[in-house]
Amino acid sequence: MQRSTGRMPSFASCSREPADWEMLSRYVAFLARSKRPSTIRQYLNIVRISHLQADLPNPLLDNFKMDSLLTGIRRVRGTAQSYKLPVSPNHLLILRRHLDLNNACDCQQWAAILVGSRGLSRVSNFTDSDKCARRQDMQTVEGGLRISIHSSKIIQFQQRRHVVHFPVLKDHPLCPVSALVTFPSRSMAVPDDAPLFSIVHGGRVVPLSSEAFRRRLAAMFSASGLPCDQYNTDNLHMIGAVLRG
């Protein structure tokens, strides 16, 4: 019996083409000993290219057995996960130092951050989209404010609106009610049916877009000395869970 050397076989050096199922499955099984599922697919792409160069049919096209084998390998080996760093309320206080809350754009950004964090809201719920809340959706209630969101994943079948309550945190720098009350006074006259975080600039209503919000948030992290590539808007949900706790 021939002993395996443990060396990585080069598919280009194989003489049997087109490749049959037995050859492909053994090749993939060998790769799975040391390679991640995503890397195995890159090796298999060489198989596809070598067949095309030889004017042979692609053996991987509509190959149910191969797809099942790769799925099984992914389940056993797992896939690499990319995790973001957690953001704490102290991080928010650091970010706040880089804002001038007398400036309409900075006030807009800060209010949006607190709505996203305290309300456990997705970016699409408070930036310009068909799901976002409008000025008319914000109401004063006893002990704070409430915002009615038209569409939310929390309400799976959209049978009703998602209502988020924001309590007053007296004299607290992370009070969302204070930010929401201050922002309209900085944004000038905005129609009630405009997106919640809209300002008037150059005589026209400019809503806060998700791209602008993410870009400003990344700039705030960078200015604070925090690696902006290690944080994203999903971290606002985690902040909200801490604040609510």
C-alpha positions as semicolon CSV with decimal commas, in nm:
position;residue;x (nm);y (nm);z (nm)
1;M;0,000;0,000;0,000
2;Q;0,132;0,341;-0,094
3;R;0,187;0,567;0,206
4;S;0,045;0,918;0,194
5;T;0,311;1,187;0,202
6;G;0,071;1,447;0,337
7;R;0,169;1,686;0,060
8;M;-0,092;1,903;-0,108
9;P;-0,176;1,756;-0,450
10;S;-0,173;1,989;-0,747
11;F;-0,486;1,933;-0,947
12;A;-0,319;2,071;-1,257
13;S;-0,072;1,781;-1,240
14;C;-0,347;1,519;-1,248
15;S;-0,366;1,339;-1,579
16;R;-0,730;1,230;-1,568
17;E;-0,957;1,486;-1,726
18;P;-1,243;1,540;-1,715
19;A;-1,239;1,480;-1,341
20;D;-1,489;1,226;-1,215
21;W;-1,675;1,232;-0,885
22;E;-1,432;0,994;-0,712
23;M;-1,132;1,213;-0,794
24;L;-1,308;1,535;-0,692
25;S;-1,440;1,396;-0,364
26;R;-1,098;1,261;-0,263
27;Y;-0,935;1,590;-0,355
28;V;-1,184;1,788;-0,146
29;A;-1,152;1,544;0,147
30;F;-0,774;1,592;0,140
31;L;-0,810;1,970;0,135
32;A;-1,056;1,958;0,425
33;R;-0,783;1,818;0,651
34;S;-0,613;2,157;0,670
35;K;-0,812;2,412;0,473
36;R;-1,116;2,621;0,556
37;P;-1,434;2,580;0,347
38;S;-1,381;2,915;0,175
39;T;-1,025;2,814;0,080
40;I;-1,145;2,480;-0,058
41;R;-1,375;2,665;-0,295
42;Q;-1,079;2,867;-0,421
43;Y;-0,891;2,545;-0,498
44;L;-1,195;2,407;-0,676
45;N;-1,205;2,718;-0,891
46;I;-0,871;2,602;-1,036
47;V;-1,044;2,277;-1,130
48;R;-1,308;2,474;-1,318
49;I;-1,049;2,689;-1,496
50;S;-0,833;2,391;-1,596
51;H;-1,133;2,220;-1,754
52;L;-1,239;2,532;-1,943
53;Q;-0,886;2,575;-2,076
54;A;-0,895;2,215;-2,200
55;D;-1,238;2,271;-2,363
56;L;-1,393;2,026;-2,119
57;P;-1,722;2,068;-1,933
58;N;-1,708;2,212;-1,584
59;P;-1,747;1,911;-1,349
60;L;-1,862;2,138;-1,066
61;L;-2,159;2,286;-1,250
62;D;-2,491;2,169;-1,101
63;N;-2,304;1,906;-0,902
64;F;-2,541;1,815;-0,618
65;K;-2,299;1,569;-0,461
66;M;-2,021;1,828;-0,447
67;D;-2,252;2,093;-0,304
68;S;-2,364;1,848;-0,035
69;L;-2,004;1,754;0,045
70;L;-1,900;2,119;0,082
71;T;-2,203;2,189;0,300
72;G;-2,108;1,900;0,526
73;I;-1,749;2,023;0,554
74;R;-1,869;2,372;0,643
75;R;-2,092;2,232;0,917
76;V;-1,811;2,024;1,064
77;R;-1,526;2,272;1,027
78;G;-1,727;2,589;1,072
79;T;-1,656;2,923;0,911
80;A;-1,446;3,214;1,027
81;Q;-1,648;3,475;1,214
82;S;-1,577;3,846;1,226
83;Y;-1,667;4,005;1,557
84;K;-1,688;4,372;1,646
85;L;-1,578;4,517;1,977
86;P;-1,849;4,602;2,232
87;V;-1,932;4,968;2,289
88;S;-2,011;5,089;2,640
89;P;-2,191;5,401;2,767
90;N;-1,846;5,538;2,853
91;H;-1,758;5,515;2,484
92;L;-2,063;5,727;2,405
93;L;-1,947;5,991;2,651
94;I;-1,608;5,995;2,478
95;L;-1,774;6,034;2,137
96;R;-1,985;6,320;2,269
97;R;-1,673;6,527;2,337
98;H;-1,611;6,553;1,964
99;L;-1,949;6,711;1,890
100;D;-2,066;7,071;1,906
101;L;-2,428;7,037;2,013
102;N;-2,494;7,395;1,905
103;N;-2,429;7,279;1,549
104;A;-2,733;7,138;1,367
105;C;-2,546;6,847;1,204
106;D;-2,372;6,747;1,526
107;C;-2,696;6,775;1,719
108;Q;-2,864;6,560;1,453
109;Q;-2,594;6,293;1,479
110;W;-2,602;6,282;1,858
111;A;-2,981;6,254;1,876
112;A;-2,973;5,974;1,616
113;I;-2,707;5,786;1,814
114;L;-2,914;5,800;2,132
115;V;-3,233;5,693;1,952
116;G;-3,047;5,403;1,796
117;S;-2,891;5,296;2,124
118;R;-3,162;5,364;2,379
119;G;-3,439;5,246;2,146
120;L;-3,252;4,934;2,028
121;S;-3,336;5,061;1,679
122;R;-3,187;4,966;1,347
123;V;-3,030;5,236;1,132
124;S;-3,314;5,208;0,879
125;N;-3,560;5,304;1,155
126;F;-3,415;5,651;1,207
127;T;-3,234;5,738;0,882
128;D;-3,393;5,825;0,550
129;S;-3,582;5,516;0,428
130;D;-3,938;5,396;0,382
131;K;-3,912;5,241;0,731
132;C;-3,794;5,549;0,918
133;A;-3,992;5,748;1,171
134;R;-4,124;6,093;1,077
135;R;-4,143;6,414;1,277
136;Q;-4,514;6,357;1,327
137;D;-4,441;6,013;1,475
138;M;-4,275;6,163;1,784
139;Q;-4,512;6,243;2,070
140;T;-4,474;6,372;2,423
141;V;-4,598;6,133;2,691
142;E;-4,581;6,129;3,067
143;G;-4,222;6,082;3,175
144;G;-4,068;6,117;2,831
145;L;-4,126;6,074;2,457
146;R;-4,242;5,796;2,231
147;I;-4,166;5,734;1,866
148;S;-4,385;5,524;1,638
149;I;-4,185;5,335;1,375
150;H;-4,372;5,235;1,060
151;S;-4,186;4,913;0,985
152;S;-3,964;4,707;1,212
153;K;-3,829;4,352;1,217
154;I;-3,952;4,329;1,575
155;I;-4,309;4,326;1,440
156;Q;-4,257;4,032;1,207
157;F;-4,580;4,053;1,005
158;Q;-4,609;4,434;1,022
159;Q;-4,958;4,403;1,170
160;R;-4,895;4,711;1,384
161;R;-4,641;4,985;1,436
162;H;-4,343;4,947;1,664
163;V;-4,367;5,205;1,942
164;V;-4,050;5,294;2,134
165;H;-4,064;5,483;2,464
166;F;-3,780;5,709;2,575
167;P;-3,779;5,803;2,944
168;V;-3,632;6,123;3,079
169;L;-3,290;6,074;3,239
170;K;-3,269;6,391;3,441
171;D;-2,934;6,571;3,415
172;H;-2,780;6,270;3,239
173;P;-2,559;6,338;2,933
174;L;-2,701;6,027;2,762
175;C;-3,064;6,134;2,800
176;P;-3,236;6,068;2,464
177;V;-3,530;6,295;2,547
178;S;-3,301;6,592;2,600
179;A;-3,133;6,526;2,264
180;L;-3,466;6,481;2,084
181;V;-3,606;6,803;2,230
182;T;-3,292;7,003;2,150
183;F;-3,252;6,883;1,791
184;P;-3,571;7,041;1,643
185;S;-3,462;7,383;1,770
186;R;-3,135;7,345;1,575
187;S;-3,285;7,201;1,256
188;M;-3,513;7,498;1,175
189;A;-3,864;7,458;1,028
190;V;-3,904;7,102;0,901
191;P;-4,240;6,961;0,779
192;D;-4,411;6,709;1,005
193;D;-4,406;6,442;0,734
194;A;-4,028;6,472;0,686
195;P;-3,797;6,200;0,824
196;L;-3,736;6,246;1,195
197;F;-3,373;6,355;1,166
198;S;-3,402;6,613;0,889
199;I;-3,247;6,958;0,878
200;V;-3,294;7,258;0,651
201;H;-2,986;7,335;0,446
202;G;-2,972;7,576;0,155
203;G;-3,345;7,624;0,169
204;R;-3,428;7,254;0,132
205;V;-3,502;6,969;0,369
206;V;-3,209;6,728;0,399
207;P;-3,280;6,401;0,584
208;L;-3,009;6,203;0,759
209;S;-2,902;5,919;0,531
210;S;-2,766;5,589;0,657
211;E;-2,443;5,650;0,465
212;A;-2,390;5,990;0,629
213;F;-2,471;5,850;0,974
214;R;-2,224;5,562;0,939
215;R;-1,955;5,788;0,794
216;R;-1,986;6,040;1,077
217;L;-1,993;5,765;1,339
218;A;-1,673;5,615;1,199
219;A;-1,510;5,959;1,202
220;M;-1,613;6,005;1,566
221;F;-1,457;5,672;1,663
222;S;-1,139;5,763;1,478
223;A;-1,121;6,107;1,641
224;S;-1,164;5,940;1,980
225;G;-0,868;5,712;1,919
226;L;-1,090;5,404;1,879
227;P;-1,038;5,170;1,580
228;C;-1,335;5,257;1,360
229;D;-1,308;4,927;1,170
230;Q;-1,379;4,739;1,493
231;Y;-1,717;4,904;1,554
232;N;-2,034;4,934;1,351
233;T;-2,392;5,050;1,392
234;D;-2,502;4,711;1,527
235;N;-2,307;4,796;1,841
236;L;-2,573;5,055;1,920
237;H;-2,812;4,769;2,002
238;M;-2,568;4,639;2,263
239;I;-2,534;4,984;2,417
240;G;-2,912;5,003;2,443
241;A;-2,928;4,671;2,624
242;V;-2,673;4,797;2,879
243;L;-2,855;5,128;2,925
244;R;-3,190;4,957;2,971
245;G;-3,039;4,718;3,222
